[in-house]
PDB file of C-alpha atoms in Angstrom:
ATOM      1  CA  UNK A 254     -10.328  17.032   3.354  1.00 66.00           C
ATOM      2  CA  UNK A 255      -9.208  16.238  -0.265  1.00 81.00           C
ATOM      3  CA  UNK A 256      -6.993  13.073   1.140  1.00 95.00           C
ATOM      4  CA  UNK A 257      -3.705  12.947  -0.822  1.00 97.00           C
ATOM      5  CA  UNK A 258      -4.013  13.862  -4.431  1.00 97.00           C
ATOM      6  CA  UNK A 259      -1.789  12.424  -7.415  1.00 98.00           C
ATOM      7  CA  UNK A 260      -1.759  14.080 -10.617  1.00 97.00           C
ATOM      8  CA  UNK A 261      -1.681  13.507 -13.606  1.00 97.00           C
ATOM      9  CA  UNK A 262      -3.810  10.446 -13.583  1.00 97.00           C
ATOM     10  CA  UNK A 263      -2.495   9.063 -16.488  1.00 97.00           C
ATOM     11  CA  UNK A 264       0.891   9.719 -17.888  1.00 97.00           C
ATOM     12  CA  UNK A 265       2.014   8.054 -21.592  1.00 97.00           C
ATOM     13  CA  UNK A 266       5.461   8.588 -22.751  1.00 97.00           C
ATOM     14  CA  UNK A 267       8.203   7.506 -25.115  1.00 96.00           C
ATOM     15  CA  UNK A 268      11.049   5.379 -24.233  1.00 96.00           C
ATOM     16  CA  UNK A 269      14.008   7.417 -23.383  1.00 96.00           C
ATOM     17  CA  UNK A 270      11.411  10.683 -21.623  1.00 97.00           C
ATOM     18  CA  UNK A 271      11.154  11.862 -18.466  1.00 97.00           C
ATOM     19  CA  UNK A 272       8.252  11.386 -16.385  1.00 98.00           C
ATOM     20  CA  UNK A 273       7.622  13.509 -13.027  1.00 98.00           C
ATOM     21  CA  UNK A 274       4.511  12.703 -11.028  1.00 98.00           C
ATOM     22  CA  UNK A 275       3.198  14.872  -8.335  1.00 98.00           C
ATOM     23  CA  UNK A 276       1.815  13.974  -5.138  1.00 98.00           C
ATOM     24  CA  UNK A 277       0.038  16.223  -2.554  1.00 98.00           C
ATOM     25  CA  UNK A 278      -0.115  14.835   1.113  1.00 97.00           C
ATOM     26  CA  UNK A 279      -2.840  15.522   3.685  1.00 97.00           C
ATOM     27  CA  UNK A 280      -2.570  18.813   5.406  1.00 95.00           C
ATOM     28  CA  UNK A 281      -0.853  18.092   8.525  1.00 93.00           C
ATOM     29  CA  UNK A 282       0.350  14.985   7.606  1.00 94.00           C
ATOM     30  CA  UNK A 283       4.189  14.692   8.196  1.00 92.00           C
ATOM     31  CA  UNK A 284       5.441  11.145   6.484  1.00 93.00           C
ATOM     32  CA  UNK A 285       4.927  10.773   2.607  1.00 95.00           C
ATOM     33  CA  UNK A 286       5.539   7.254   0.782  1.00 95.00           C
ATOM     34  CA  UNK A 287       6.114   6.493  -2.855  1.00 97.00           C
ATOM     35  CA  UNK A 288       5.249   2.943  -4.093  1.00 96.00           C
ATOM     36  CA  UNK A 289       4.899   1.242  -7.220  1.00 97.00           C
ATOM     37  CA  UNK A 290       2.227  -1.262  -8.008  1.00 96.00           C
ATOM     38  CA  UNK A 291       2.305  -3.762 -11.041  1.00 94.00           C
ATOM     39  CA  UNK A 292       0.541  -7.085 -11.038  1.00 89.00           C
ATOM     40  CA  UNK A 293       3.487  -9.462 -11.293  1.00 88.00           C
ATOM     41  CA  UNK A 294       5.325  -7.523  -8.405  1.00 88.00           C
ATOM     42  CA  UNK A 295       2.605  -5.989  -6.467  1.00 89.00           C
ATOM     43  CA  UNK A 296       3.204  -3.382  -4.467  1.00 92.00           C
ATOM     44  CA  UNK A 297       6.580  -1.893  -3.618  1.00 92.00           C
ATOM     45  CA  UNK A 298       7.834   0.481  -1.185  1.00 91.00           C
ATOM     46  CA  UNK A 299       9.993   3.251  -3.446  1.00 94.00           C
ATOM     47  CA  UNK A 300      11.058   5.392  -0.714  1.00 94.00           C
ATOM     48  CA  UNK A 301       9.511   7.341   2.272  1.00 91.00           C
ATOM     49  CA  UNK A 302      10.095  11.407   3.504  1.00 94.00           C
ATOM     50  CA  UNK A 303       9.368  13.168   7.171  1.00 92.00           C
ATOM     51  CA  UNK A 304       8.840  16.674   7.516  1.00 93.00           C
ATOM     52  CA  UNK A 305      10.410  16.739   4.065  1.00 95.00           C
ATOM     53  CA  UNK A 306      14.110  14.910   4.766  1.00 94.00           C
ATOM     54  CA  UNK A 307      14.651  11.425   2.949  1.00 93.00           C
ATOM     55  CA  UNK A 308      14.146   8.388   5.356  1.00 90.00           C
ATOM     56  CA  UNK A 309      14.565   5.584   3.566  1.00 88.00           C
ATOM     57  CA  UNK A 310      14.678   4.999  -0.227  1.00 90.00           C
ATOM     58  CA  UNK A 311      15.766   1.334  -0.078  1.00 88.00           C
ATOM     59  CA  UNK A 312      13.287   0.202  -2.518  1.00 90.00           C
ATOM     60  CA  UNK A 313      14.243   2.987  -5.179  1.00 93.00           C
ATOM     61  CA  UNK A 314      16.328   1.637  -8.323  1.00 92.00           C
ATOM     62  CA  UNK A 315      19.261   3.366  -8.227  1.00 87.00           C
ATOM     63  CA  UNK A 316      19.611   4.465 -11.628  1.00 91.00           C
ATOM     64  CA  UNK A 317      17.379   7.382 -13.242  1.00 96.00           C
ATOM     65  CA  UNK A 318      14.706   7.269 -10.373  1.00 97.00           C
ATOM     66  CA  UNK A 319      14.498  10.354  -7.813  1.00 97.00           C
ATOM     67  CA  UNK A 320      12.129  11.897  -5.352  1.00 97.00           C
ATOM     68  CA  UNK A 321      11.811  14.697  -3.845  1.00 96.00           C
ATOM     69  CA  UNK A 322      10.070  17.005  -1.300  1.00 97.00           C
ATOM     70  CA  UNK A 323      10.847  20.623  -1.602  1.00 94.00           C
ATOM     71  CA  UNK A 324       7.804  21.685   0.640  1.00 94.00           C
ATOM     72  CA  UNK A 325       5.169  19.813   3.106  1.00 93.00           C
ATOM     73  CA  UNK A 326       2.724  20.323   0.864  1.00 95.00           C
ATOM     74  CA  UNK A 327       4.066  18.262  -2.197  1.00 95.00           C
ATOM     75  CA  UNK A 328       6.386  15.903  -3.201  1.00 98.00           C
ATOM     76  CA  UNK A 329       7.789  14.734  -7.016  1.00 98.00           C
ATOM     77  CA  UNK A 330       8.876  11.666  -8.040  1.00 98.00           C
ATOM     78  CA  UNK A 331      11.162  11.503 -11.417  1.00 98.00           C
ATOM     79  CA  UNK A 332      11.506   9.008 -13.634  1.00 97.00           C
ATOM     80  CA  UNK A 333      14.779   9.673 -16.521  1.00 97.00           C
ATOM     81  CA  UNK A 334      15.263   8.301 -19.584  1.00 97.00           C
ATOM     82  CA  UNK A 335      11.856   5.836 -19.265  1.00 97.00           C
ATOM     83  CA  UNK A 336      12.109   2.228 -20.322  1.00 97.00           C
ATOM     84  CA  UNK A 337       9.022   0.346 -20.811  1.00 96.00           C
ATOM     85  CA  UNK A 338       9.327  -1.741 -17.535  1.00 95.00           C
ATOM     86  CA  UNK A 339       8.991   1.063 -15.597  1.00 97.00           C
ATOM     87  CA  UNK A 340       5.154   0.954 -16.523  1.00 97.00           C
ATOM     88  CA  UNK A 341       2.788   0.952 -13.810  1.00 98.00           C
ATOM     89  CA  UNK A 342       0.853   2.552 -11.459  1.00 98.00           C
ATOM     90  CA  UNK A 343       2.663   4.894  -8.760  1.00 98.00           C
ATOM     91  CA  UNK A 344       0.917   5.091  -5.479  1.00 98.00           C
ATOM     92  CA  UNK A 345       1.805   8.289  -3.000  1.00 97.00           C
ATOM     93  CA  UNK A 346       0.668   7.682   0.254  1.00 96.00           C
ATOM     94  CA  UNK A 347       0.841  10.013   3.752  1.00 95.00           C
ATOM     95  CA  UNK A 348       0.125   9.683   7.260  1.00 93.00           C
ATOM     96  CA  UNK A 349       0.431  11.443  10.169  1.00 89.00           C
ATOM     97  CA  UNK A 350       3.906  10.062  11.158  1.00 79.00           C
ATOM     98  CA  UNK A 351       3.683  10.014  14.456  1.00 77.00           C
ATOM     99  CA  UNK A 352       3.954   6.316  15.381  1.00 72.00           C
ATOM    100  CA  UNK A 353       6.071   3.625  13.803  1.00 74.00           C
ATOM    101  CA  UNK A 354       5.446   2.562  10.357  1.00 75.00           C
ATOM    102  CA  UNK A 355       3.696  -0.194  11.438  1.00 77.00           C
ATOM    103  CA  UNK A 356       1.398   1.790  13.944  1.00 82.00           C
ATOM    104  CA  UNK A 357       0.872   4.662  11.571  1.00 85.00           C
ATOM    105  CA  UNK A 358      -2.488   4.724   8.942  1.00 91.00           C
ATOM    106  CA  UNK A 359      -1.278   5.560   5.337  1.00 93.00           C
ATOM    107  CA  UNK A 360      -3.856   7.423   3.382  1.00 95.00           C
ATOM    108  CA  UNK A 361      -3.177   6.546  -0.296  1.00 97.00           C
ATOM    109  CA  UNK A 362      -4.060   8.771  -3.252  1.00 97.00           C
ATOM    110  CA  UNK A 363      -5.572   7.310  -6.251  1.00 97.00           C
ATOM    111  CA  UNK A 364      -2.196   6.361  -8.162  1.00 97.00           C
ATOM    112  CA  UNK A 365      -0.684   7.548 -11.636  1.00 98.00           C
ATOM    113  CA  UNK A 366      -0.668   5.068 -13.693  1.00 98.00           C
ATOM    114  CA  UNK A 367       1.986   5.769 -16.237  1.00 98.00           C
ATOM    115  CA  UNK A 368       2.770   3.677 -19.523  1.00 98.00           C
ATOM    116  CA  UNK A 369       6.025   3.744 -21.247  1.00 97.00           C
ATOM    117  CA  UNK A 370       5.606   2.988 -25.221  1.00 96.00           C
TER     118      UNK A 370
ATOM    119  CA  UNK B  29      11.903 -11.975  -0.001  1.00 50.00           C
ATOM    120  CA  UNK B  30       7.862 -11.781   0.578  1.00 63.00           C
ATOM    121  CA  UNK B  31       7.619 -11.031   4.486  1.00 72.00           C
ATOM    122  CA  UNK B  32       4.090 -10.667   4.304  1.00 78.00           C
ATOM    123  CA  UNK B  33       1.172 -12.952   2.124  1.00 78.00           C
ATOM    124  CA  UNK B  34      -1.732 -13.929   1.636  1.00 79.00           C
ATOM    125  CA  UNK B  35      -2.653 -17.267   1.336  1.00 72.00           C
ATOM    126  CA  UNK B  36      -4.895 -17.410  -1.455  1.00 76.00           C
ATOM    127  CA  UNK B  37      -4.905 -15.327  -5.290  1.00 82.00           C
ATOM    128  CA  UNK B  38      -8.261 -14.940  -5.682  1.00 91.00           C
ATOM    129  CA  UNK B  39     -11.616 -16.300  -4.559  1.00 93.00           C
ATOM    130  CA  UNK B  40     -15.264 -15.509  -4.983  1.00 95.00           C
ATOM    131  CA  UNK B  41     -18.433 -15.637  -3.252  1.00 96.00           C
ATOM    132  CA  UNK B  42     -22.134 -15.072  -3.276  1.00 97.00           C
ATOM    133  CA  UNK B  43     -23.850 -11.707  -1.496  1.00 97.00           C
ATOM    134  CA  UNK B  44     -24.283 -12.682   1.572  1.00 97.00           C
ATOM    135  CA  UNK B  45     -21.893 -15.299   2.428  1.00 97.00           C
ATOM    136  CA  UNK B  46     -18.956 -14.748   4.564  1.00 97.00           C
ATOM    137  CA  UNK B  47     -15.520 -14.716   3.992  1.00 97.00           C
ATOM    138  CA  UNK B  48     -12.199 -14.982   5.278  1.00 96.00           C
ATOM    139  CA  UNK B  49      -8.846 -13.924   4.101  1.00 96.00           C
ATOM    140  CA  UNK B  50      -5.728 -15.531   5.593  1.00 95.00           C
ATOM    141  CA  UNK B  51      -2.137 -13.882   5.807  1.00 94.00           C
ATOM    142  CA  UNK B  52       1.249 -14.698   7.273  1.00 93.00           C
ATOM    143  CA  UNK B  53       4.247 -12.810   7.730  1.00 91.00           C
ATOM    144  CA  UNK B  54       7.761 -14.180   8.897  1.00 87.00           C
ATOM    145  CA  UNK B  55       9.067 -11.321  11.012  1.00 81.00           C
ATOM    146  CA  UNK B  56       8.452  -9.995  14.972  1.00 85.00           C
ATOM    147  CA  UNK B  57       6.118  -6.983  14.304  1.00 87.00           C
ATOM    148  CA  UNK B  58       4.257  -4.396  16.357  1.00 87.00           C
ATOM    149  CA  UNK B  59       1.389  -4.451  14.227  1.00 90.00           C
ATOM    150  CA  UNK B  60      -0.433  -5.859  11.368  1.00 93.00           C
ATOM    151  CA  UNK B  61      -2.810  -4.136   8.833  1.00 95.00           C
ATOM    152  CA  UNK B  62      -5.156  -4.308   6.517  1.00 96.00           C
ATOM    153  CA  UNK B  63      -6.163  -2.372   3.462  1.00 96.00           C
ATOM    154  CA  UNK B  64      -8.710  -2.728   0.770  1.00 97.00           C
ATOM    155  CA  UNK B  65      -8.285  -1.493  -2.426  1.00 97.00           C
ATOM    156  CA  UNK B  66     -10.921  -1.165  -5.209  1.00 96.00           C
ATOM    157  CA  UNK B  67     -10.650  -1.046  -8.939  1.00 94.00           C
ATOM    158  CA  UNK B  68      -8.779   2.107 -10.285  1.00 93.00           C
ATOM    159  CA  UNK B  69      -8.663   3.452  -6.204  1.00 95.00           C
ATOM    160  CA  UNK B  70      -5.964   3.538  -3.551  1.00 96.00           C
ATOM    161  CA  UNK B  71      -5.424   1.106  -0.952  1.00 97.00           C
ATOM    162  CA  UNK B  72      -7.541   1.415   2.325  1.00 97.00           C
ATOM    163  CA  UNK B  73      -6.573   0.622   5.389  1.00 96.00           C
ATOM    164  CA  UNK B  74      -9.470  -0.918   6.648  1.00 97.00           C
ATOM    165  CA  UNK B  75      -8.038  -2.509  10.726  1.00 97.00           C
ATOM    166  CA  UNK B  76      -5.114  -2.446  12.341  1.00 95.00           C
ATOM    167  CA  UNK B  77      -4.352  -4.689  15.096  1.00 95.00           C
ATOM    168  CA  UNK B  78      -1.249  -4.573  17.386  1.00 92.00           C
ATOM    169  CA  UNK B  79       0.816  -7.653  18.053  1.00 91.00           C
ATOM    170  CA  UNK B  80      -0.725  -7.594  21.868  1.00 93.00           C
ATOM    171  CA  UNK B  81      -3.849  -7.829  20.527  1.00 96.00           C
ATOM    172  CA  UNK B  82      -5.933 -11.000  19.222  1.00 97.00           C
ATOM    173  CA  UNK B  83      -8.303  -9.564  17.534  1.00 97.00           C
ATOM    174  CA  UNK B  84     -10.214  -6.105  16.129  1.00 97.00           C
ATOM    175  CA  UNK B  85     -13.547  -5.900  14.990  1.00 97.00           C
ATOM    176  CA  UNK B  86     -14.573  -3.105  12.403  1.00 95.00           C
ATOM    177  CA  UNK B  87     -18.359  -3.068  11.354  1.00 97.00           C
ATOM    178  CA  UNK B  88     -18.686  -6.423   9.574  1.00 97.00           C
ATOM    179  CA  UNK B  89     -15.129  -6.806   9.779  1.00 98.00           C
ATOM    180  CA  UNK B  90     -13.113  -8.886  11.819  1.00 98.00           C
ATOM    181  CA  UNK B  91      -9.407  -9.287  12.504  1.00 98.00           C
ATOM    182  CA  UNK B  92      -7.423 -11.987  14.052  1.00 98.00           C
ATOM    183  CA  UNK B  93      -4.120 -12.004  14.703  1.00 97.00           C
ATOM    184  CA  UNK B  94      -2.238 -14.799  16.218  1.00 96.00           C
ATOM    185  CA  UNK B  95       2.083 -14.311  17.282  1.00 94.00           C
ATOM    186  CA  UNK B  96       2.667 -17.902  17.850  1.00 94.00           C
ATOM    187  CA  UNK B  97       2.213 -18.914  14.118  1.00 95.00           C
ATOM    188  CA  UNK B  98       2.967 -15.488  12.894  1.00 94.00           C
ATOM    189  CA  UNK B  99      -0.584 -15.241  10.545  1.00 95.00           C
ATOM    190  CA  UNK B 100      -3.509 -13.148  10.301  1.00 96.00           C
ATOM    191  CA  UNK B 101      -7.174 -13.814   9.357  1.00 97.00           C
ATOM    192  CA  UNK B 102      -9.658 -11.056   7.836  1.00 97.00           C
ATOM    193  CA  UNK B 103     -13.244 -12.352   7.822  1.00 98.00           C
ATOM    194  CA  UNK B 104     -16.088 -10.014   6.387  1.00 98.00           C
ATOM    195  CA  UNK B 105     -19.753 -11.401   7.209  1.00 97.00           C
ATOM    196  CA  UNK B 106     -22.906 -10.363   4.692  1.00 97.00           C
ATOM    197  CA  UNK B 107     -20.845  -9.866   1.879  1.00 97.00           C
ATOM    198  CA  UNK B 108     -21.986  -7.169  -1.030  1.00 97.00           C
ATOM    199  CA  UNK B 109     -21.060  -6.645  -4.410  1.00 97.00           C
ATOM    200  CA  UNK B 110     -19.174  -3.203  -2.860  1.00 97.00           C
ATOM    201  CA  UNK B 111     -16.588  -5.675  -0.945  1.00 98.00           C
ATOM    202  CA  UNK B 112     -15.249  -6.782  -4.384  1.00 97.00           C
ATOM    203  CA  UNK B 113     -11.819  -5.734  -4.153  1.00 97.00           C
ATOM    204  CA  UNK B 114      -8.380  -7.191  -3.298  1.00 96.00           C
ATOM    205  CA  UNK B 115      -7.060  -7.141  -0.158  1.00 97.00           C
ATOM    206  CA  UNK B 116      -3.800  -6.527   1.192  1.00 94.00           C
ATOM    207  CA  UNK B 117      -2.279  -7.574   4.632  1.00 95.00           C
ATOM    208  CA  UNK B 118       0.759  -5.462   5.540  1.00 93.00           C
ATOM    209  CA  UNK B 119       3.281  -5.456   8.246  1.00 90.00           C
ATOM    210  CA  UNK B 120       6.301  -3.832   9.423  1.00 83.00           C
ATOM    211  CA  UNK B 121       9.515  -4.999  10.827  1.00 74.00           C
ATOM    212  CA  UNK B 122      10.665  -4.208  14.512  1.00 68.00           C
ATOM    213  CA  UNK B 123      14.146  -4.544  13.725  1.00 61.00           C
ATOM    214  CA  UNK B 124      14.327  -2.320  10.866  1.00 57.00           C
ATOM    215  CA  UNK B 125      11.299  -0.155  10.865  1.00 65.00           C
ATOM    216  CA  UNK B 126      10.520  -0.930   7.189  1.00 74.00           C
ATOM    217  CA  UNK B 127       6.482  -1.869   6.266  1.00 80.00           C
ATOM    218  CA  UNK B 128       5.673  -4.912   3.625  1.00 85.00           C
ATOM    219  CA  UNK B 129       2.578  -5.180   1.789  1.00 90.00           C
ATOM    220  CA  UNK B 130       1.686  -8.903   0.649  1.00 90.00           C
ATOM    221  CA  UNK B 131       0.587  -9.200  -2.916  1.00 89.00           C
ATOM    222  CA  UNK B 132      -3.180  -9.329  -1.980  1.00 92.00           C
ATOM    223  CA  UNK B 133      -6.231 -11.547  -2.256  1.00 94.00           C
ATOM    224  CA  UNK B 134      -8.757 -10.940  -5.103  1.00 95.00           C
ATOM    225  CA  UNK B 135     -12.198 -11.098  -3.737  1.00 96.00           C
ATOM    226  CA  UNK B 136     -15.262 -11.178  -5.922  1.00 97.00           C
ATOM    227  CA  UNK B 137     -18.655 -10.894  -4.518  1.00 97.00           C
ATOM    228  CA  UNK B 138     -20.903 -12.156  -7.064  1.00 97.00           C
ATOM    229  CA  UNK B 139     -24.621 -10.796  -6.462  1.00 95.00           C
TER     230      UNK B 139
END
């Protein structure tokens, strides 16, 4: 078991670029979660999929942020025209969605931390 | 709105000594976590304990949980330099299902 990977790692890019970071859930795992972690704000929720539909994406800016999950096996979140506040690291998480949020264990990948110049 | 914190920033301690993180959260859950997360990793979760119980133990972990004053305690006994780390209480939200993370507690075990 791999646990969830995020790639790239690392992601630099100009103001005004696109960004798309990739995140590959746990086999099996049916609820995926995108959140954003910076020091001042910590970590936020972005939005959250199961078996692939869009729950709850309360916590994404409305403007020039999407996600998506096209398959169970990965999901993409897109950043458009990138401004430098949108640096920091993006955490994809999964779990096995079959309790509550609260009840449920969210396996986190390693993060992409991106930086917007 | 922060539904979910920890008490403290940061703190530090000596390998060896034992420690205890405190957290409180303003909302009726069904559970309370908490997750670990070292430099350049993840979060962990490292127990979860549901609102009927009082407390979970996990190795040298240890979990309290108490409804009446809505707060959490995480104490970790014979600290090592591998528990540096920040750690992060999290809860969710009966009424609307959603899941908070507090802004964490830096721990630093100094050998």
């Amino acid at each position: 078991n791999a646990g969830v990977i995020q790639t790239p790692r690392h992601k630099v890019t100009g103001k005004g670029q696109e960004a798309t970071l990739w995140c590959e859930p746990i086999s099996g795992h049916s609820a995926v979660f995108w959140y954003r972690q910076t020091i001042v704000q910590g970590l936020e929720f972005l939005t959250y999929f199961r078996n692939q539909a869009p729950i709850d994406d309360s916590g994404m800016p409305k403007e020039r942020f999407s996600a998506q999950m096209p398959n169970q096996s990965h999901s993409t979140l897109k950043i458009q025209s990138t401004q430098p506040q949108d640096s920091a690291v993006y955490l994809c998480a999964s779990s096995s969605g079959l309790g509550g949020r609260g009840q449920d264990t969210q396996y986190f990948g390693p993060g992409t931390r991106l930086l917007v110049l | 709105s922060q539904l979910a914190e920890e008490n403290l920033w940061a703190l530090s301690v000596h390998e060896g000594e034992s420690v205890t993180v405190n957290c409180s959260y303003k909302t009726s859950i069904t559970a309370l976590q908490w997750y670990r997360q070292k430099s350049g990793e993840g979060p962990a979760q490292l127990i979860l304990i549901r609102s009927n119980e009082r407390e979970k133990r996990n190795g040298r972990l240890r979990a309290t949980l108490d409804t009446s004053s809505q707060s959490s305690s995480l104490s970790i006994t014979a600290t090592r330099c591998e528990d540096t780390a920040v750690y992060f209480c999290a809860t969710d939200d009966t009424g609307y299902q959603n899941f908070y993370f507090g802004k964490g507690t830096s721990l630093t075990v100094i050998p």
